[in-house]
Coordinates of C-alpha atoms and ligand atoms in Angstrom, one line a residue:
Chain A
X1 CA 33.7 -12.3 21.2
X2 CA 32.0 -9.4 23.1
X3 CA 29.5 -10.1 25.7
X4 CA 26.0 -9.6 24.4
X5 CA 23.4 -8.2 26.9
X6 CA 20.4 -5.9 27.2
X7 CA 22.6 -2.9 26.4
X8 CA 23.7 -4.2 22.9
X9 CA 22.0 -2.7 19.9
X10 CA 19.9 -5.0 17.6
X11 CA 22.6 -4.6 14.9
X12 CA 25.3 -5.8 17.3
X13 CA 23.2 -8.7 18.4
X14 CA 22.5 -9.8 14.9
X15 CA 26.2 -9.7 14.1
X16 CA 26.9 -11.9 17.1
X17 CA 24.1 -14.3 16.0
X18 CA 25.8 -14.5 12.6
X19 CA 28.9 -15.6 14.5
X20 CA 26.9 -18.3 16.1
X21 CA 26.1 -16.7 19.5
X22 CA 23.0 -18.3 20.9
X23 CA 23.1 -15.8 23.8
X24 CA 22.7 -13.0 21.3
X25 CA 19.8 -14.8 19.7
X26 CA 18.0 -15.1 23.1
X27 CA 18.5 -11.4 23.9
X28 CA 17.1 -10.6 20.4
X29 CA 14.2 -13.0 21.0
X30 CA 13.3 -11.5 24.4
X31 CA 13.4 -8.1 22.9
X32 CA 11.2 -8.8 19.8
X33 CA 9.1 -11.8 20.4
X34 CA 6.2 -10.0 22.2
X35 CA 5.4 -7.4 19.6
X36 CA 5.8 -10.0 16.9
X37 CA 3.3 -12.3 18.6
X38 CA 0.9 -9.4 19.0
X39 CA 1.2 -8.3 15.4
X40 CA 1.0 -11.8 14.0
X41 CA -2.1 -12.5 16.1
X42 CA -3.9 -9.7 14.2
X43 CA -3.3 -11.8 11.0
X44 CA -3.9 -15.3 12.4
X45 CA -6.5 -16.3 14.9
X46 CA -4.9 -19.5 16.0
X47 CA -2.3 -19.0 18.8
X48 CA -0.7 -22.4 18.1
X49 CA 0.1 -21.2 14.5
X50 CA 1.4 -17.9 15.8
X51 CA 3.8 -19.7 18.2
X52 CA 5.0 -22.0 15.4
X53 CA 5.6 -18.9 13.1
X54 CA 7.6 -17.2 15.9
X55 CA 9.8 -20.4 16.1
X56 CA 10.3 -20.5 12.4
X57 CA 11.1 -16.8 12.4
X58 CA 13.9 -17.0 15.0
X59 CA 15.3 -20.2 13.4
X60 CA 15.5 -18.2 10.1
X61 CA 17.1 -15.3 12.0
X62 CA 19.7 -17.8 13.3
X63 CA 20.4 -19.2 9.9
X64 CA 20.4 -15.9 7.9
X65 CA 21.7 -13.3 10.4
X66 CA 24.8 -12.9 8.2
X67 CA 22.5 -11.7 5.4
X68 CA 21.4 -8.6 7.2
X69 CA 23.1 -5.7 5.4
X70 CA 22.9 -3.2 8.2
X71 CA 20.6 -1.0 6.2
X72 CA 17.1 -0.4 7.7
X73 CA 15.7 -1.3 11.1
X74 CA 16.4 -4.8 12.4
X75 CA 12.7 -4.8 13.5
X76 CA 11.6 -4.4 9.9
X77 CA 13.9 -7.1 8.8
X78 CA 12.7 -9.5 11.4
X79 CA 9.1 -8.6 10.6
X80 CA 9.7 -9.3 6.9
X81 CA 10.8 -12.8 7.8
X82 CA 7.9 -13.3 10.2
X83 CA 5.2 -12.4 7.7
X84 CA 6.7 -14.7 5.1
X85 CA 6.9 -17.5 7.7
X86 CA 3.2 -16.9 8.3
X87 CA 2.4 -17.2 4.6
X88 CA 4.4 -20.4 4.6
X89 CA 2.3 -21.7 7.6
X90 CA -0.9 -20.9 5.7
X91 CA 0.5 -22.7 2.7
X92 CA 0.8 -25.8 4.8
X93 CA -2.5 -25.3 6.5
X94 CA -4.9 -22.7 5.0
X95 CA -6.7 -20.6 7.6
X96 CA -10.5 -20.8 8.0
X97 CA -11.1 -17.1 7.3
X98 CA -9.1 -13.9 7.5
X99 CA -10.5 -11.6 10.1
X100 CA -12.0 -8.5 8.4
X101 CA -12.2 -6.6 11.7
X102 CA -14.0 -3.3 12.1
X103 CA -13.6 -2.8 15.8
X104 CA -15.0 -0.1 18.0
X105 CA -16.4 2.2 15.3
X106 CA -17.5 4.7 18.0
X107 CA -13.8 5.6 18.5
X108 CA -13.2 6.5 14.9
X109 CA -13.1 10.2 15.3
X110 CA -10.6 10.1 18.1
X111 CA -8.5 7.6 16.2
X112 CA -8.4 9.3 12.9
X113 CA -6.6 12.2 14.6
X114 CA -3.9 9.8 15.9
X115 CA -3.7 8.2 12.4
X116 CA -2.9 11.5 10.8
X117 CA -0.1 12.2 13.1
X118 CA 1.5 8.9 12.4
X119 CA 0.9 8.0 8.7
X120 CA 0.6 11.7 7.7
X121 CA 4.3 12.2 8.2
X122 CA 5.5 9.7 5.6
X123 CA 2.5 9.0 3.4
X124 CA 0.4 12.2 3.1
X125 CA -3.1 11.5 4.2
X126 CA -2.7 7.8 3.7
X127 CA -4.5 7.0 6.9
X128 CA -7.6 9.0 5.9
X129 CA -7.5 7.5 2.4
X130 CA -7.2 3.9 3.8
X131 CA -10.0 4.6 6.2
X132 CA -12.3 5.4 3.3
X133 CA -11.5 2.2 1.4
X134 CA -13.8 -0.7 1.8
X135 CA -12.5 -3.4 4.2
X136 CA -11.9 -5.8 1.4
X137 CA -9.7 -3.3 -0.5
X138 CA -8.0 -2.2 2.7
X139 CA -6.8 -5.7 3.8
X140 CA -5.3 -6.2 0.4
X141 CA -3.4 -2.9 0.6
X142 CA -2.2 -3.7 4.1
X143 CA -0.9 -7.1 3.0
X144 CA 0.8 -5.9 -0.1
X145 CA 1.9 -2.3 0.5
X146 CA 2.4 -2.3 4.3
X147 CA 3.5 -6.0 4.9
X148 CA 5.4 -6.0 1.6
X149 CA 4.0 -9.3 0.3
X150 CA 3.7 -10.3 -3.4
X151 CA 0.3 -10.8 -4.9
X152 CA 0.6 -14.5 -4.6
X153 CA 1.7 -14.4 -0.9
X154 CA -1.0 -11.9 -0.1
X155 CA -3.5 -14.3 -1.7
X156 CA -2.3 -17.1 0.6
X157 CA -2.4 -14.9 3.7
X158 CA -5.9 -13.7 2.9
X159 CA -7.2 -17.0 1.6
X160 CA -8.2 -15.5 -1.7
X161 CA -7.5 -16.4 -5.3
X162 CA -4.5 -14.4 -6.6
X163 CA -6.6 -13.0 -9.4
X164 CA -9.0 -11.4 -6.8
X165 CA -6.1 -9.9 -5.0
X166 CA -4.8 -8.4 -8.2
X167 CA -8.1 -6.9 -9.2
X168 CA -8.7 -5.5 -5.7
X169 CA -5.2 -4.0 -5.6
X170 CA -5.9 -2.3 -8.9
X171 CA -9.2 -0.9 -7.6
X172 CA -7.5 0.2 -4.4
X173 CA -4.6 1.8 -6.2
X174 CA -7.1 3.8 -8.4
X175 CA -9.0 4.9 -5.3
X176 CA -5.9 5.9 -3.4
X177 CA -4.4 7.8 -6.3
X178 CA -7.6 9.8 -6.6
X179 CA -7.6 10.4 -2.8
X180 CA -3.9 11.4 -2.5
X181 CA -3.6 13.4 -5.7
Chain B
X1 CA 4.3 18.4 10.6
X2 CA 7.9 18.1 11.8
X3 CA 9.5 15.1 13.6
X4 CA 7.5 12.3 14.9
X5 CA 6.5 13.0 18.5
X6 CA 3.6 10.7 18.7
X7 CA 4.0 7.5 20.8
X8 CA 1.7 4.8 22.1
X9 CA 0.5 4.9 25.7
X10 CA -0.2 1.9 27.8
X11 CA -3.9 2.1 27.1
X12 CA -3.6 2.2 23.3
X13 CA -0.9 -0.5 23.5
X14 CA -3.3 -2.7 25.4
X15 CA -6.2 -2.0 23.0
X16 CA -4.0 -2.8 20.0
X17 CA -2.8 -6.1 21.6
X18 CA -6.3 -7.1 22.3
X19 CA -7.5 -6.4 18.8
X20 CA -9.7 -3.5 20.0
X21 CA -8.6 -0.9 17.4
X22 CA -9.8 -0.3 13.9
X23 CA -7.6 -1.6 11.1
X24 CA -6.5 1.9 10.1
X25 CA -5.3 2.7 13.6
X26 CA -3.6 -0.7 13.8
X27 CA -1.8 0.1 10.6
X28 CA -0.5 3.3 12.1
X29 CA 0.6 1.5 15.3
X30 CA 2.3 -1.2 13.2
X31 CA 4.2 1.4 11.1
X32 CA 5.3 3.1 14.3
X33 CA 6.4 -0.1 16.1
X34 CA 8.8 -0.9 13.3
X35 CA 10.7 2.3 14.2
X36 CA 10.2 2.7 17.9
X37 CA 11.8 0.5 20.5
X38 CA 10.2 2.2 23.4
X39 CA 6.7 1.4 22.1
X40 CA 7.7 -2.1 21.1
X41 CA 8.5 -2.7 24.8
X42 CA 4.9 -1.7 25.7
X43 CA 3.8 -4.9 24.0
X44 CA 5.7 -7.1 26.5
X45 CA 2.9 -7.3 29.2
X46 CA 0.5 -8.5 26.5
X47 CA 2.2 -11.9 26.0
X48 CA 2.6 -14.3 28.9
X49 CA 6.1 -15.1 30.0
X50 CA 5.5 -18.9 30.1
X51 CA 4.3 -18.8 26.5
X52 CA 7.4 -17.0 25.4
X53 CA 9.6 -19.4 27.4
X54 CA 7.9 -22.4 25.8
X55 CA 8.5 -21.0 22.3
X56 CA 12.1 -20.2 23.2
X57 CA 12.7 -23.8 24.3
X58 CA 11.5 -25.1 20.9
X59 CA 13.7 -22.6 19.1
X60 CA 16.8 -23.8 21.1
X61 CA 16.0 -27.4 20.2
X62 CA 15.8 -26.6 16.5
X63 CA 18.8 -24.3 16.4
X64 CA 21.0 -26.9 18.2
X65 CA 19.8 -29.9 16.1
X66 CA 22.6 -31.1 13.8
X67 CA 20.3 -31.7 10.8
X68 CA 21.8 -30.4 7.6
X69 CA 25.0 -29.2 9.2
X70 CA 27.1 -31.9 7.5
X71 CA 26.5 -30.2 4.1
X72 CA 27.0 -26.8 5.8
X73 CA 30.4 -27.9 7.3
X74 CA 31.5 -29.5 4.0
X75 CA 30.7 -26.2 2.1
X76 CA 32.4 -24.2 4.8
X77 CA 35.4 -26.4 4.5
X78 CA 35.5 -25.8 0.8
X79 CA 35.8 -22.1 1.4
X80 CA 32.2 -21.0 1.3
X81 CA 31.4 -18.5 4.0
X82 CA 29.1 -19.6 6.8
X83 CA 26.1 -17.6 6.1
X84 CA 26.0 -18.7 2.4
X85 CA 26.6 -22.3 3.5
X86 CA 23.6 -22.1 5.8
X87 CA 21.4 -20.7 3.0
X88 CA 22.6 -23.3 0.5
X89 CA 21.8 -26.0 3.0
X90 CA 18.2 -24.9 3.1
X91 CA 17.9 -25.1 -0.7
X92 CA 14.7 -27.2 -1.3
X93 CA 16.2 -29.4 -4.0
X94 CA 19.0 -30.4 -1.7
X95 CA 16.6 -31.8 0.8
X96 CA 16.6 -35.6 1.0
X97 CA 13.5 -36.1 -1.1
X98 CA 15.0 -34.5 -4.2
X99 CA 18.3 -36.2 -3.9
X100 CA 16.6 -39.6 -3.3
X101 CA 14.4 -39.0 -6.4
X102 CA 17.4 -38.2 -8.5
X103 CA 19.3 -41.2 -7.4
X104 CA 16.4 -43.6 -7.8
X105 CA 15.5 -42.4 -11.3
X106 CA 19.0 -42.7 -12.5
X107 CA 19.4 -46.1 -10.9
X108 CA 16.3 -47.3 -12.7
X109 CA 17.6 -46.0 -16.0
X110 CA 20.9 -47.6 -15.3
X111 CA 19.3 -51.0 -14.4
X112 CA 17.1 -50.8 -17.5
X113 CA 20.1 -50.0 -19.6
X114 CA 21.8 -53.1 -18.3
X115 CA 19.0 -55.4 -19.5
X116 CA 17.8 -53.6 -22.7
X117 CA 19.9 -51.2 -24.7
X118 CA 16.6 -49.5 -25.8
X119 CA 16.3 -48.2 -22.3
X120 CA 19.4 -46.0 -22.9
X121 CA 16.8 -43.5 -24.3
X122 CA 15.4 -43.2 -20.8
X123 CA 18.7 -42.7 -19.2
X124 CA 19.8 -40.1 -21.8
X125 CA 16.4 -38.4 -21.5
X126 CA 16.5 -38.1 -17.7
X127 CA 20.2 -37.4 -16.9
X128 CA 20.2 -34.0 -18.5
X129 CA 16.7 -33.0 -17.2
X130 CA 17.4 -33.6 -13.5
X131 CA 20.1 -31.0 -12.9
X132 CA 18.1 -28.4 -14.9
X133 CA 15.0 -29.1 -12.8
X134 CA 17.1 -29.0 -9.6
X135 CA 18.4 -25.6 -10.5
X136 CA 14.9 -24.3 -11.3
X137 CA 13.6 -25.6 -8.0
X138 CA 16.5 -24.2 -6.1
X139 CA 15.5 -20.6 -6.5
X140 CA 12.4 -18.5 -7.1
X141 CA 9.7 -17.4 -4.7
X142 CA 7.6 -20.5 -5.1
X143 CA 10.0 -22.9 -3.5
X144 CA 12.5 -20.9 -1.5
X145 CA 12.2 -20.5 2.2
X146 CA 15.1 -18.0 2.3
X147 CA 13.8 -16.1 -0.7
X148 CA 12.9 -12.8 1.1
X149 CA 16.3 -12.7 2.7
X150 CA 18.1 -13.4 -0.5
X151 CA 15.9 -10.9 -2.3
X152 CA 16.9 -8.1 0.1
X153 CA 20.5 -8.4 -0.8
X154 CA 20.8 -8.4 -4.6
X155 CA 24.6 -8.5 -4.7
X156 CA 25.0 -11.6 -2.7
X157 CA 22.0 -13.1 -4.5
X158 CA 24.1 -13.8 -7.5
X159 CA 26.9 -15.2 -5.4
X160 CA 24.5 -17.4 -3.5
X161 CA 22.8 -18.6 -6.8
X162 CA 26.2 -19.6 -8.2
X163 CA 27.1 -21.7 -5.1
X164 CA 23.6 -23.2 -5.0
X165 CA 23.7 -24.0 -8.7
X166 CA 27.1 -25.7 -8.3
X167 CA 25.9 -27.8 -5.4
X168 CA 22.6 -28.8 -7.1
X169 CA 24.3 -29.6 -10.4
X170 CA 27.0 -31.7 -8.8
X171 CA 24.4 -33.5 -6.8
X172 CA 22.7 -34.6 -10.0
X173 CA 25.9 -34.9 -12.1
X174 CA 27.7 -37.2 -9.7
X175 CA 25.2 -40.1 -9.8
X176 CA 24.9 -39.8 -13.6
X177 CA 28.7 -39.8 -14.0
X178 CA 29.0 -42.8 -11.7
X179 CA 26.4 -44.7 -13.8
X180 CA 28.0 -43.9 -17.1
X181 CA 30.9 -46.4 -17.2
X182 CA 28.4 -49.3 -16.6
X183 CA 26.1 -48.3 -19.5
X184 CA 26.0 -50.2 -22.8
X185 CA 27.6 -48.8 -25.9
X186 CA 30.9 -47.0 -26.2
X187 CA 32.3 -44.8 -23.5
X188 CA 31.6 -41.8 -25.6
X189 CA 27.9 -42.8 -26.0
X190 CA 27.6 -43.3 -22.3
X191 CA 28.8 -39.8 -21.6
X192 CA 26.5 -38.3 -24.2
X193 CA 24.3 -36.9 -21.5
X194 CA 27.0 -34.5 -20.4
X195 CA 26.8 -31.8 -23.1
X196 CA 23.0 -31.7 -23.1
X197 CA 22.9 -31.6 -19.3
X198 CA 25.3 -28.6 -19.2
X199 CA 23.3 -26.9 -22.0
X200 CA 20.0 -27.4 -20.2
X201 CA 21.3 -26.2 -16.9
X202 CA 23.0 -23.1 -18.2
X203 CA 20.0 -22.6 -20.6
X204 CA 17.6 -22.7 -17.7
X205 CA 19.5 -20.0 -15.9
X206 CA 19.8 -17.9 -19.1
X207 CA 16.0 -18.2 -19.8
X208 CA 15.3 -17.4 -16.2
X209 CA 16.3 -13.8 -16.9
X210 CA 13.1 -13.6 -18.9
X211 CA 10.8 -16.4 -17.8
X212 CA 9.9 -18.0 -14.4
X213 CA 12.6 -20.6 -13.7
X214 CA 10.2 -23.6 -13.6
X215 CA 8.7 -22.5 -17.0
X216 CA 12.2 -22.2 -18.5
X217 CA 13.2 -25.7 -17.2
X218 CA 9.9 -27.2 -18.3
X219 CA 10.2 -25.8 -21.8
X220 CA 13.8 -27.1 -22.2
X221 CA 12.7 -30.5 -20.9
X222 CA 9.9 -30.8 -23.5
X223 CA 12.4 -29.8 -26.2
X224 CA 15.0 -32.3 -25.0
X225 CA 12.4 -35.1 -24.6
X226 CA 11.1 -34.5 -28.1
X227 CA 14.6 -34.9 -29.5
X228 CA 15.3 -38.2 -27.7
X229 CA 11.8 -39.6 -28.4
X230 CA 12.0 -38.6 -32.1
X231 CA 15.4 -40.3 -32.3
X232 CA 14.0 -43.4 -30.8
X233 CA 10.7 -43.5 -32.8
X234 CA 11.9 -42.3 -36.2
X235 CA 15.4 -43.6 -36.3
X236 CA 15.0 -46.5 -33.9
X237 CA 18.2 -45.4 -32.3
X238 CA 18.4 -45.4 -28.5
X239 CA 21.8 -43.6 -28.8
X240 CA 20.3 -40.8 -30.9
X241 CA 21.4 -38.3 -28.3
X242 CA 25.0 -39.4 -28.8
X243 CA 25.0 -38.6 -32.5
X244 CA 27.4 -35.8 -33.6
X245 CA 24.5 -33.5 -34.7
X246 CA 22.7 -33.6 -31.4
X247 CA 26.0 -33.2 -29.5
X248 CA 27.1 -30.3 -31.6
X249 CA 23.7 -28.6 -31.2
X250 CA 24.0 -29.1 -27.4
X251 CA 27.5 -27.5 -27.3
X252 CA 26.2 -24.6 -29.5
X253 CA 23.2 -24.1 -27.1
X254 CA 25.6 -24.2 -24.2
X255 CA 27.8 -21.5 -25.7
X256 CA 24.8 -19.3 -26.6
X257 CA 23.3 -19.7 -23.1
X258 CA 26.6 -18.9 -21.4
X259 CA 27.0 -15.8 -23.4
X260 CA 23.4 -14.7 -22.7
X261 CA 24.0 -15.4 -19.0
X262 CA 27.2 -13.4 -19.0
X263 CA 25.4 -10.4 -20.6
X264 CA 22.2 -10.7 -18.5
X265 CA 23.7 -11.5 -15.1
X266 CA 22.2 -8.4 -13.6
X267 CA 18.7 -9.5 -14.7
X268 CA 19.3 -12.8 -13.0
X269 CA 19.6 -11.0 -9.7
X270 CA 16.3 -9.5 -10.6
X271 CA 14.8 -13.0 -11.0
X272 CA 15.4 -13.5 -7.3
X273 CA 13.6 -10.4 -6.5
X274 CA 10.8 -10.9 -9.0
X275 CA 7.3 -10.3 -7.8
X276 CA 4.8 -12.8 -9.0
Ligands
ZN301 ZN1 7.0 5.2 20.1

């Protein structure tokens, strides 16, 4: 087996993990754990739950590395596992409330320019359209469209009834369609 | 706009990590992070090393724990590839609870059958239901920890489903088959659960191309229960399930289900990907 180190690509590391290399798993962990912790923390206020979800995620990576097809970014694949592990954690222990954050509104003008550069490339003026949605609709779009969760999973993540998620998604879709048409 | 030239700087990375950005900007950052290793590395100062070390220690402990590896090794030994063996080993219905439940229920039916032939109804009722329920439980988003991984690979999904089904079904069939020789009545009557069990298992899979797996299994369970209970109530026959008409109907249902499954096997892959 090849030696796995910092210079290996994510794909090579994942292949080595599939062959049972714990060294490769650690390199992968050191490379990805930080941003996963940060991103999960935006969806879960309890650091203990975040730590648990990171554990579950890398145990899943260990068990299912062989299932990675080589298509798409490894980062996106790992994130898909992480967000589902978070939903699982909320299934075991529902969160108190999902943070509907509207931080630093005075920076909005500056930020919307940045948003357009990023989201504008792939999604038209999605950033602008998202910004004009109400916070309730926006969190639902983020959980379903951007985090790729099903209605039921999004409901669990957001602590809402599935029916509410479905209606809000319908309203959001209508609003976005009008905006992006 | 041409290629993406925008990246995070240390200041924005810090603000994002601290939760001091609007959710729209956060969405932009998150979409970018998925594709940019340089910017992902900017998140490293935001999480303390001792916290990461602690999480890693826990991961090592869980990864190295033997746990389900006996089943994994057995499957691997039977020629199943390692990745599939791992995923099969995490099948919910294979966990101890399910297997214990199956064994206990069958044991009760078997003990009852020893003391009162009427209790054969209970055995013949339960033995076909358990493998079907096990199959329904062993896939579908509601119960499957590996679901999103399976769902991302439609081709191997069917392969995995086949292996899982084989394992689940044999885990329910084996105790029932072992109990059969000790049951009252003729050897044929004691094996009367086999054809309905196969029909219900394959039928659950076939119906799952159109319905949620647990709905399919529940529907077939109600149907089978009504047959057995009717036989007992109306004909006072605990061996009603063993009568030629019921057996022939089971075989017919099995053949139809198998044909449907063969034609619809593509849809079955879709079941694994189905959104609620
Ligand atoms: Zn970047």
